[in-house]
Every structure is written in C-alpha cells, then in structure tokens.
CSV table of C-alpha atoms in Angstrom, one decimal:
chain,number,residue,atom,x,y,z
V,1,UNK,CA,-53.3,42.4,64.9
V,2,UNK,CA,-52.0,45.7,63.4
V,3,UNK,CA,-54.0,47.8,61.1
V,4,UNK,CA,-52.4,50.0,58.3
V,5,UNK,CA,-55.0,52.8,58.8
V,6,UNK,CA,-56.5,55.0,61.5
V,7,UNK,CA,-58.6,52.6,63.6
V,8,UNK,CA,-60.8,55.5,64.8
V,9,UNK,CA,-62.3,55.4,61.3
V,10,UNK,CA,-62.4,51.7,60.5
V,11,UNK,CA,-65.6,51.7,58.5
V,12,UNK,CA,-67.2,53.7,55.7
V,13,UNK,CA,-70.0,54.8,58.1
V,14,UNK,CA,-67.4,56.4,60.4
V,15,UNK,CA,-65.7,58.1,57.5
V,16,UNK,CA,-69.0,59.5,56.3
V,17,UNK,CA,-69.9,60.8,59.7
V,18,UNK,CA,-66.6,62.6,60.0
V,19,UNK,CA,-66.7,63.9,56.4
V,20,UNK,CA,-70.1,65.4,57.0
V,21,UNK,CA,-68.7,67.3,60.0
V,22,UNK,CA,-65.8,68.7,58.1
V,23,UNK,CA,-67.3,69.5,54.7
V,24,UNK,CA,-69.6,72.5,54.0
V,25,UNK,CA,-73.1,71.3,53.7
V,26,UNK,CA,-73.3,72.2,50.0
V,27,UNK,CA,-70.2,70.2,49.2
V,28,UNK,CA,-71.3,67.1,51.2
V,29,UNK,CA,-74.7,67.2,49.6
V,30,UNK,CA,-73.2,67.4,46.1
V,31,UNK,CA,-71.1,64.3,46.9
V,32,UNK,CA,-73.8,62.3,48.7
V,33,UNK,CA,-76.8,63.0,46.6
V,34,UNK,CA,-78.4,61.2,43.6
V,35,UNK,CA,-81.1,62.7,41.6
V,36,UNK,CA,-84.8,63.3,42.2
V,37,UNK,CA,-85.6,61.2,45.3
V,38,UNK,CA,-82.3,59.3,45.4
V,39,UNK,CA,-84.1,56.0,44.7
V,40,UNK,CA,-81.6,54.6,42.2
V,41,UNK,CA,-78.7,55.8,44.3
V,42,UNK,CA,-80.0,53.6,47.1
V,43,UNK,CA,-81.2,50.8,44.9
V,44,UNK,CA,-77.7,50.4,43.5
V,45,UNK,CA,-76.3,49.5,46.9
V,46,UNK,CA,-79.3,47.7,48.4
V,47,UNK,CA,-79.6,45.3,45.4
V,48,UNK,CA,-75.9,44.7,45.3
V,49,UNK,CA,-76.0,43.7,49.0
V,50,UNK,CA,-78.7,41.1,48.2
V,51,UNK,CA,-76.0,39.1,46.6
V,52,UNK,CA,-74.9,36.2,48.9
V,53,UNK,CA,-71.6,34.2,48.9
V,54,UNK,CA,-71.3,30.6,50.0
V,55,UNK,CA,-68.0,29.5,51.7
V,56,UNK,CA,-66.1,26.4,50.9
V,57,UNK,CA,-64.5,25.6,54.3
V,58,UNK,CA,-63.4,22.1,53.3
V,59,UNK,CA,-61.7,23.1,50.1
V,60,UNK,CA,-58.4,21.3,50.3
V,61,UNK,CA,-57.0,23.1,47.2
V,62,UNK,CA,-57.3,26.6,48.8
V,63,UNK,CA,-54.1,28.6,49.0
V,64,UNK,CA,-53.5,32.1,50.3
V,65,UNK,CA,-55.8,34.7,48.8
V,66,UNK,CA,-54.1,36.8,46.0
V,67,UNK,CA,-56.0,40.0,45.2
V,68,UNK,CA,-53.9,40.9,42.1
V,69,UNK,CA,-56.0,41.5,39.0
V,70,UNK,CA,-54.8,41.9,35.4
V,71,UNK,CA,-56.6,44.5,33.3
V,72,UNK,CA,-55.5,45.6,29.8
V,73,UNK,CA,-52.1,44.0,30.3
V,74,UNK,CA,-51.5,45.8,33.7
V,75,UNK,CA,-51.4,43.9,36.9
V,76,UNK,CA,-53.1,45.9,39.7
V,77,UNK,CA,-52.8,45.1,43.4
V,78,UNK,CA,-56.6,44.8,43.8
V,79,UNK,CA,-59.7,44.6,41.6
V,80,UNK,CA,-60.9,48.1,42.3
V,81,UNK,CA,-60.1,51.6,41.3
V,82,UNK,CA,-61.1,55.2,41.7
V,83,UNK,CA,-64.0,56.4,39.6
V,84,UNK,CA,-64.0,59.8,37.8
V,85,UNK,CA,-65.7,62.5,40.0
V,86,UNK,CA,-66.5,66.0,38.9
V,87,UNK,CA,-65.7,69.1,41.0
V,88,UNK,CA,-63.5,67.0,43.4
V,89,UNK,CA,-61.6,70.1,44.6
V,90,UNK,CA,-64.8,71.8,45.6
V,91,UNK,CA,-65.8,68.9,47.9
V,92,UNK,CA,-62.3,68.8,49.4
V,93,UNK,CA,-59.4,71.0,48.3
V,94,UNK,CA,-56.8,69.2,46.2
V,95,UNK,CA,-58.8,66.0,46.3
V,96,UNK,CA,-57.9,64.7,42.8
V,97,UNK,CA,-54.2,65.0,43.5
V,98,UNK,CA,-54.6,63.3,46.9
V,99,UNK,CA,-56.4,60.4,45.3
V,100,UNK,CA,-54.1,60.2,42.3
V,101,UNK,CA,-51.0,60.0,44.5
V,102,UNK,CA,-52.6,57.3,46.6
V,103,UNK,CA,-53.7,55.2,43.6
V,104,UNK,CA,-50.2,55.3,42.1
V,105,UNK,CA,-48.7,54.4,45.5
V,106,UNK,CA,-51.0,51.4,45.9
V,107,UNK,CA,-51.1,50.4,42.3
V,108,UNK,CA,-54.8,50.8,41.5
V,109,UNK,CA,-56.2,52.8,38.6
V,110,UNK,CA,-57.3,56.4,39.0
V,111,UNK,CA,-59.7,57.9,36.4
V,112,UNK,CA,-59.5,61.6,35.8
V,113,UNK,CA,-62.8,63.4,34.9
V,114,UNK,CA,-62.9,66.1,32.2
V,115,UNK,CA,-64.8,68.3,34.7
V,116,UNK,CA,-62.8,67.8,37.8
V,117,UNK,CA,-60.3,70.3,39.3
V,118,UNK,CA,-56.9,69.0,38.2
V,119,UNK,CA,-55.5,68.9,34.8
V,120,UNK,CA,-54.5,66.1,32.4
V,121,UNK,CA,-50.9,67.0,32.7
V,122,UNK,CA,-50.8,67.3,36.5
V,123,UNK,CA,-52.3,63.9,37.1
V,124,UNK,CA,-50.1,62.3,34.5
V,125,UNK,CA,-47.1,63.8,36.4
V,126,UNK,CA,-48.3,62.4,39.7
V,127,UNK,CA,-49.0,58.9,38.3
V,128,UNK,CA,-46.2,58.7,35.7
V,129,UNK,CA,-48.8,58.5,33.0
V,130,UNK,CA,-50.6,55.5,34.6
V,131,UNK,CA,-53.9,57.2,35.2
V,132,UNK,CA,-57.0,56.8,33.0
V,133,UNK,CA,-58.9,59.6,31.5
V,134,UNK,CA,-62.7,60.0,31.2
V,135,UNK,CA,-63.9,62.1,28.2
V,136,UNK,CA,-67.1,64.1,28.3
V,137,UNK,CA,-67.6,64.3,24.6
V,138,UNK,CA,-67.5,67.9,23.5
V,139,UNK,CA,-69.6,69.3,20.6
V,140,UNK,CA,-66.6,70.4,18.6
V,141,UNK,CA,-64.4,67.9,17.0
V,142,UNK,CA,-61.2,70.0,17.2
V,143,UNK,CA,-61.7,70.3,21.0
V,144,UNK,CA,-62.1,66.5,21.3
V,145,UNK,CA,-59.0,65.9,19.2
V,146,UNK,CA,-56.9,68.4,21.2
V,147,UNK,CA,-57.9,66.7,24.5
V,148,UNK,CA,-57.0,63.3,23.1
V,149,UNK,CA,-53.7,64.7,21.9
V,150,UNK,CA,-52.9,66.0,25.4
V,151,UNK,CA,-53.8,62.6,26.9
V,152,UNK,CA,-51.5,60.8,24.4
V,153,UNK,CA,-48.7,63.2,25.0
V,154,UNK,CA,-49.1,62.8,28.8
V,155,UNK,CA,-48.8,59.0,28.6
V,156,UNK,CA,-52.5,58.0,29.3
V,157,UNK,CA,-53.2,54.5,27.8
V,158,UNK,CA,-56.8,54.0,28.8
V,159,UNK,CA,-59.6,56.4,27.6
V,160,UNK,CA,-63.1,56.2,29.0
V,161,UNK,CA,-65.8,57.7,26.9
V,162,UNK,CA,-68.7,58.8,29.0
V,163,UNK,CA,-72.1,57.9,27.6
V,164,UNK,CA,-74.7,58.5,30.3
V,165,UNK,CA,-75.0,62.3,30.5
V,166,UNK,CA,-77.1,63.3,27.4
V,167,UNK,CA,-78.7,65.8,29.9
V,168,UNK,CA,-77.9,66.8,33.4
V,169,UNK,CA,-79.8,65.0,36.1
V,170,UNK,CA,-82.5,66.8,38.2
V,171,UNK,CA,-80.8,67.3,41.6
V,172,UNK,CA,-82.9,69.5,43.9
V,173,UNK,CA,-80.3,70.1,46.5
V,174,UNK,CA,-77.7,71.2,43.9
V,175,UNK,CA,-80.3,73.6,42.5
V,176,UNK,CA,-81.0,75.0,46.0
V,177,UNK,CA,-77.3,75.2,46.8
V,178,UNK,CA,-76.4,77.0,43.6
V,179,UNK,CA,-74.3,74.1,42.2
V,180,UNK,CA,-76.4,73.5,39.1
V,181,UNK,CA,-75.2,75.1,35.8
V,182,UNK,CA,-74.6,78.0,35.9
V,183,UNK,CA,-73.1,77.7,39.4
V,184,UNK,CA,-73.9,80.6,41.8
V,185,UNK,CA,-72.2,81.9,44.9
V,186,UNK,CA,-74.7,82.8,47.5
V,187,UNK,CA,-74.8,83.8,51.2
V,188,UNK,CA,-75.9,80.3,52.2
V,189,UNK,CA,-72.8,78.8,50.6
V,190,UNK,CA,-70.4,81.3,52.1
V,191,UNK,CA,-71.8,80.9,55.6
V,192,UNK,CA,-71.6,77.1,55.3
V,193,UNK,CA,-68.0,77.3,54.2
V,194,UNK,CA,-67.0,79.7,57.0
V,195,UNK,CA,-68.4,77.2,59.5
V,196,UNK,CA,-65.8,74.6,58.4
V,197,UNK,CA,-62.4,76.1,59.3
V,198,UNK,CA,-60.3,73.2,58.1
V,199,UNK,CA,-61.9,73.2,54.7
V,200,UNK,CA,-61.4,77.0,54.5
V,201,UNK,CA,-57.7,76.7,55.4
V,202,UNK,CA,-57.2,74.0,52.8
V,203,UNK,CA,-59.0,76.1,50.2
V,204,UNK,CA,-56.7,79.1,51.0
V,205,UNK,CA,-53.7,76.8,50.7
V,206,UNK,CA,-54.7,75.3,47.3
V,207,UNK,CA,-56.8,78.1,45.8
V,208,UNK,CA,-60.3,78.3,44.4
V,209,UNK,CA,-61.0,75.1,42.4
V,210,UNK,CA,-61.6,75.4,38.6
V,211,UNK,CA,-61.9,73.1,35.6
V,212,UNK,CA,-58.2,72.8,35.1
V,213,UNK,CA,-58.3,70.7,32.0
V,214,UNK,CA,-60.7,73.1,30.3
V,215,UNK,CA,-58.9,76.4,31.3
V,216,UNK,CA,-57.0,76.5,28.1
V,217,UNK,CA,-60.2,76.7,26.1
V,218,UNK,CA,-61.9,79.4,28.3
V,219,UNK,CA,-61.7,83.1,28.2
V,220,UNK,CA,-59.7,84.3,31.3
V,221,UNK,CA,-62.2,86.8,32.6
V,222,UNK,CA,-65.4,84.7,32.4
V,223,UNK,CA,-68.0,85.4,35.1
V,224,UNK,CA,-70.1,82.7,36.8
V,225,UNK,CA,-72.9,83.0,34.3
V,226,UNK,CA,-70.5,82.9,31.3
V,227,UNK,CA,-68.8,79.8,32.8
V,228,UNK,CA,-72.1,78.0,33.0
V,229,UNK,CA,-73.0,78.9,29.4
V,230,UNK,CA,-69.6,77.7,28.2
V,231,UNK,CA,-69.9,74.3,30.0
V,232,UNK,CA,-73.4,73.7,28.8
V,233,UNK,CA,-72.6,74.6,25.2
V,234,UNK,CA,-69.3,72.8,25.1
V,235,UNK,CA,-70.6,69.4,26.5
V,236,UNK,CA,-73.9,69.2,24.8
V,237,UNK,CA,-72.6,66.7,22.3
V,238,UNK,CA,-74.4,63.4,22.6
V,239,UNK,CA,-72.6,60.2,21.6
V,240,UNK,CA,-73.4,58.4,18.4
V,241,UNK,CA,-71.7,55.7,16.3
V,242,UNK,CA,-69.9,58.2,14.1
V,243,UNK,CA,-68.4,60.1,17.0
V,244,UNK,CA,-67.3,56.8,18.6
V,245,UNK,CA,-65.7,55.6,15.4
V,246,UNK,CA,-63.8,58.9,15.1
V,247,UNK,CA,-62.4,58.4,18.6
V,248,UNK,CA,-61.6,54.7,17.9
V,249,UNK,CA,-59.7,55.7,14.7
V,250,UNK,CA,-57.7,58.3,16.5
V,251,UNK,CA,-57.0,56.8,19.9
V,252,UNK,CA,-54.1,54.3,20.0
V,253,UNK,CA,-54.6,53.0,23.5
V,254,UNK,CA,-57.4,51.0,25.2
V,255,UNK,CA,-60.9,52.4,24.7
V,256,UNK,CA,-63.6,52.0,27.4
V,257,UNK,CA,-67.2,53.1,27.4
V,258,UNK,CA,-68.6,54.2,30.7
V,259,UNK,CA,-72.3,54.3,31.4
V,260,UNK,CA,-73.5,51.1,29.8
V,261,UNK,CA,-76.9,50.3,31.4
V,262,UNK,CA,-78.6,47.9,28.9
V,263,UNK,CA,-78.0,44.8,26.9
V,264,UNK,CA,-78.6,46.8,23.7
V,265,UNK,CA,-75.8,49.3,24.6
V,266,UNK,CA,-73.5,46.4,25.5
V,267,UNK,CA,-74.0,44.8,22.1
V,268,UNK,CA,-73.4,48.1,20.4
V,269,UNK,CA,-70.2,48.7,22.4
V,270,UNK,CA,-68.8,45.3,21.3
V,271,UNK,CA,-69.8,46.1,17.7
V,272,UNK,CA,-68.1,49.5,17.8
V,273,UNK,CA,-64.8,48.0,19.0
V,274,UNK,CA,-64.5,49.1,22.6
V,275,UNK,CA,-62.0,47.2,24.6
V,276,UNK,CA,-64.0,47.4,27.8
V,277,UNK,CA,-67.2,48.7,29.3
V,278,UNK,CA,-68.0,50.1,32.7
V,279,UNK,CA,-71.6,49.2,33.6
V,280,UNK,CA,-72.7,52.4,35.5
V,281,UNK,CA,-75.6,54.7,36.0
V,282,UNK,CA,-73.5,57.6,37.2
V,283,UNK,CA,-74.0,56.7,40.9
V,284,UNK,CA,-77.8,57.1,40.5
V,285,UNK,CA,-77.3,60.8,39.7
V,286,UNK,CA,-78.9,60.7,36.2
V,287,UNK,CA,-82.0,58.5,36.1
V,288,UNK,CA,-83.9,57.8,39.3
V,289,UNK,CA,-86.2,55.4,37.5
V,290,UNK,CA,-83.4,53.2,36.2
V,291,UNK,CA,-82.2,49.7,37.1
V,292,UNK,CA,-79.5,49.0,39.6
V,293,UNK,CA,-76.0,48.4,38.1
V,294,UNK,CA,-75.8,44.9,39.6
V,295,UNK,CA,-79.0,43.9,37.8
V,296,UNK,CA,-77.4,44.9,34.5
V,297,UNK,CA,-74.1,43.2,35.3
V,298,UNK,CA,-76.0,39.9,35.9
V,299,UNK,CA,-77.9,40.3,32.7
V,300,UNK,CA,-75.0,40.9,30.3
V,301,UNK,CA,-71.9,39.4,31.9
V,302,UNK,CA,-72.6,35.8,30.7
V,303,UNK,CA,-73.3,37.0,27.2
V,304,UNK,CA,-70.4,39.3,26.6
V,305,UNK,CA,-67.6,38.3,29.1
V,306,UNK,CA,-65.4,36.7,26.4
V,307,UNK,CA,-65.8,39.6,23.9
V,308,UNK,CA,-65.1,42.7,26.1
V,309,UNK,CA,-63.8,43.5,29.6
V,310,UNK,CA,-66.7,44.1,31.9
V,311,UNK,CA,-66.3,46.5,34.8
V,312,UNK,CA,-68.8,48.1,37.2
V,313,UNK,CA,-69.3,51.2,39.3
V,314,UNK,CA,-72.3,52.8,41.0
V,315,UNK,CA,-73.4,51.2,44.3
V,316,UNK,CA,-70.0,49.6,45.2
V,317,UNK,CA,-69.0,51.1,48.5
V,318,UNK,CA,-66.9,48.5,50.5
V,319,UNK,CA,-64.6,45.5,50.2
V,320,UNK,CA,-67.5,43.1,50.5
V,321,UNK,CA,-69.3,45.0,47.8
V,322,UNK,CA,-66.4,44.5,45.5
V,323,UNK,CA,-66.6,40.7,46.1
V,324,UNK,CA,-70.3,40.7,45.5
V,325,UNK,CA,-69.9,42.5,42.1
V,326,UNK,CA,-67.1,40.2,41.0
V,327,UNK,CA,-69.2,37.2,41.9
V,328,UNK,CA,-71.9,38.4,39.5
V,329,UNK,CA,-69.5,38.6,36.6
V,330,UNK,CA,-67.8,42.0,36.8
V,331,UNK,CA,-64.1,41.7,36.2
V,332,UNK,CA,-63.1,44.9,37.9
V,333,UNK,CA,-64.9,47.6,40.0
V,334,UNK,CA,-64.7,51.3,40.6
V,335,UNK,CA,-65.8,53.6,43.4
V,336,UNK,CA,-66.3,57.3,43.5
V,337,UNK,CA,-68.2,58.4,46.7
V,338,UNK,CA,-66.2,56.0,49.0
V,339,UNK,CA,-62.9,57.6,48.1
V,340,UNK,CA,-64.3,61.2,48.4
V,341,UNK,CA,-65.9,60.4,51.8
V,342,UNK,CA,-62.4,59.3,53.0
V,343,UNK,CA,-60.7,62.5,51.7
V,344,UNK,CA,-63.4,64.6,53.2
V,345,UNK,CA,-62.9,62.9,56.5
V,346,UNK,CA,-59.1,62.7,56.6
V,347,UNK,CA,-57.8,65.1,54.0
V,348,UNK,CA,-54.3,64.2,52.7
V,349,UNK,CA,-54.4,60.9,54.6
V,350,UNK,CA,-57.7,59.9,53.2
V,351,UNK,CA,-56.5,58.2,50.0
V,352,UNK,CA,-54.0,55.8,51.7
V,353,UNK,CA,-56.5,55.1,54.5
V,354,UNK,CA,-59.4,54.0,52.3
V,355,UNK,CA,-57.3,51.9,50.0
V,356,UNK,CA,-55.7,50.0,52.9
V,357,UNK,CA,-59.1,49.5,54.5
V,358,UNK,CA,-60.8,48.3,51.3
V,359,UNK,CA,-57.9,45.9,50.6
V,360,UNK,CA,-58.2,44.4,54.1
V,361,UNK,CA,-62.0,44.1,53.8
V,362,UNK,CA,-61.8,42.5,50.4
V,363,UNK,CA,-59.0,40.1,51.4
V,364,UNK,CA,-61.0,39.0,54.5
V,365,UNK,CA,-64.0,38.1,52.3
V,366,UNK,CA,-61.8,36.1,50.0
V,367,UNK,CA,-60.1,34.2,52.8
V,368,UNK,CA,-63.4,33.7,54.6
V,369,UNK,CA,-65.1,31.9,51.7
V,370,UNK,CA,-61.8,30.2,50.8
V,371,UNK,CA,-61.3,31.8,47.4
V,372,UNK,CA,-57.8,32.0,46.0
V,373,UNK,CA,-58.2,34.6,43.1
V,374,UNK,CA,-60.7,37.4,42.5
V,375,UNK,CA,-61.9,35.9,39.2
V,376,UNK,CA,-62.9,32.7,41.0
V,377,UNK,CA,-65.5,34.5,43.2
V,378,UNK,CA,-68.3,33.6,40.6
V,379,UNK,CA,-67.9,30.0,42.0
V,380,UNK,CA,-69.0,31.2,45.4
V,381,UNK,CA,-72.1,33.1,44.7
V,382,UNK,CA,-75.5,31.7,45.8
V,383,UNK,CA,-77.5,31.5,42.6
V,384,UNK,CA,-81.1,32.8,43.0
C-alpha cells in the first residue's frame, strides 16, 4: 500500500513531537495551550472521543465511500477545513501561506484570521478568492466597512464573524512568555529562538511576522507598547444585534457566526439571518469552565439543522474525530492546531502532508463502518 505523505510522521502525535523540537518554546506553547488550567481544551477532545460508531458490515447497499461535501453551494473534497489561527507566522514563518496553498490544492476551505500574519489580498491571490475570512469586529464602523470592502474586492464569498472573544483569555504561559498584549521581546524568547536554527532561517527568509491585514491602519513607527495599545483599543468592540444587522445588510456573500456555544446563541443566530454557525469555544482558549463543543453540537443540531448550516471546531484533531463530530449532527468541521502542528513539524510540506493524512484517516472510518456519504454518519452513531 502506498501512502501520499511522509510515513515517518503518520500520526498527529508524531507530528506534535517533531513540531515541539523545531519550534521555539514560546511559539509551541502559544499554539498548544488553552487558558487557565487547560481543562476545556482537553475536555473538547476527550468528550468528542467518547462518541462511538457502530459498523454495518452486512449492509448490501454500501458503495465506495465518497468524502465530497457540499457547503454553501461549493463541493469540497472532504468535510473539514482549516480554522482561523492568529499569529500563525510567529509559530512557523509563512504558515498562513503554506496552509492556504495546500487548502486550495486539495479543495478544502481555509479561513483567514484578522489577526494572523498574511493579508486579505495575499491569501485571495493564493486561493483565487476561494478562502473564507474571519472578522474580529472592530470598534469603529468605518474600519469594519473597509475590511469588508477589501474582502469583497478580493473575491471572498464567506465571512465568519467571531463572537467568542469579548475579552482575552487568561493564559499564564503567554503572559510569562511575553505574548500577551502588549507583546514583549525578552531574553528568554530570543534564546529560545536561537536554539531552533531552522525556525530562525525561515524567519530570516520571510521576515519578522506582523498583522498584515491591519498594517494599513497602523502608524508605521509603532513600538511594541503602542502596537499592544492599538490592538486592544481596535478590537474591543463586542458583538450585538445592531452590529450584526449592519454586517448582514452590507455583506453580499454567505455570513457565518463563529463561537456559538449555547442554544440561546444558536436561536439568535438564526433570527439574525446567519447562513451558518461554527460551534466553537476558541479551542478552549477563552473559557476554561465552559462546555465541550461536542456537547453543544448534540444539544442544538436536531433543533436547528434545517434552519442553518451547523459546523464545528475546537477539539477536532484527526480523521476519526471528524467522523465523530459529523455523527453528532455537525455538517462540516474545522481544525486549527492540527494544521499548525504539521507546519511546525514539516514546514512547507506540512499542509499537503496533514490534508492527505486526514483524508486517509477519515475515508478509512467511513469504509470501516460501511458508510457511503459523510452526511450519513449520523446513522452509525451509538446513541447514549
């Protein structure tokens, strides 16, 4: 049997192990950590993995598994995509471009974060306008409208409005490492970076990462403290129904809310006219005392599945995890850490590697339980 990826790193665990060796400690801890004691980060995955599937080996109607999944009129090659991740280029240089290229090549969605290290225009160029954009809602309406105008001009069709960061999570390691706002460069960070020569070489090649989408709105000579003050003041705008209505009225494409974590917010999202929701708790990085995402998916999928597209991220790490999430009512899934571990481990080859590996894992689950289409996985879940 041939494998379309590097068999030395044939599991997520092996990719994490290698990424940890290649990334500076502060960068790996930023990627890997949740908030407070990491309880909800771990709960997301552990409760998802409590979901069990039941095979149908004598199913005479079973045909070859087809992973293709239609979402908002687009047929993707698999029911998973790449979540928006902030500061990607700090974790591994040029990471957003590596992943955007891989997503386009393999026909899965890539979501660009407002606070990552590549611009709206550059990612649109790499994906022929097929990427999605995640909006951190700014305080100023003119800034929001300008960002939306740039997205429209660049060909983006799906806008994700982030709802779950009314305040920044308490992340002790980021505070220690100087990655809280305002970010700080300290001797510990410099020494950790110098100990990772490949990371340093890539950083020299691609340059120091910055908030590329936001550069146009910043003074050119901002120091570190001023940058922190700018980001804190710019993105302190909490969502409300008036702000959402203004976006809905202006945005001509599909509108998705990311960060739904309750039945009440799901009901409000439907009322406000969203086309889709991503059930998410920011990878457990915001509320350590919150529920797992799979618990919320189970609660709301039956009630709202015919009114709005229901997607999920946070806790999904592998192909079997994708199958588990779909079996509980999610129609599509997204992953952030998984893709960044792969890029940290394998650099430019990481995007292709992890997508091929996830596809093989997911297809194997479908074929093992004798499921023909992803949307049929709900028929194979063991109900508890």
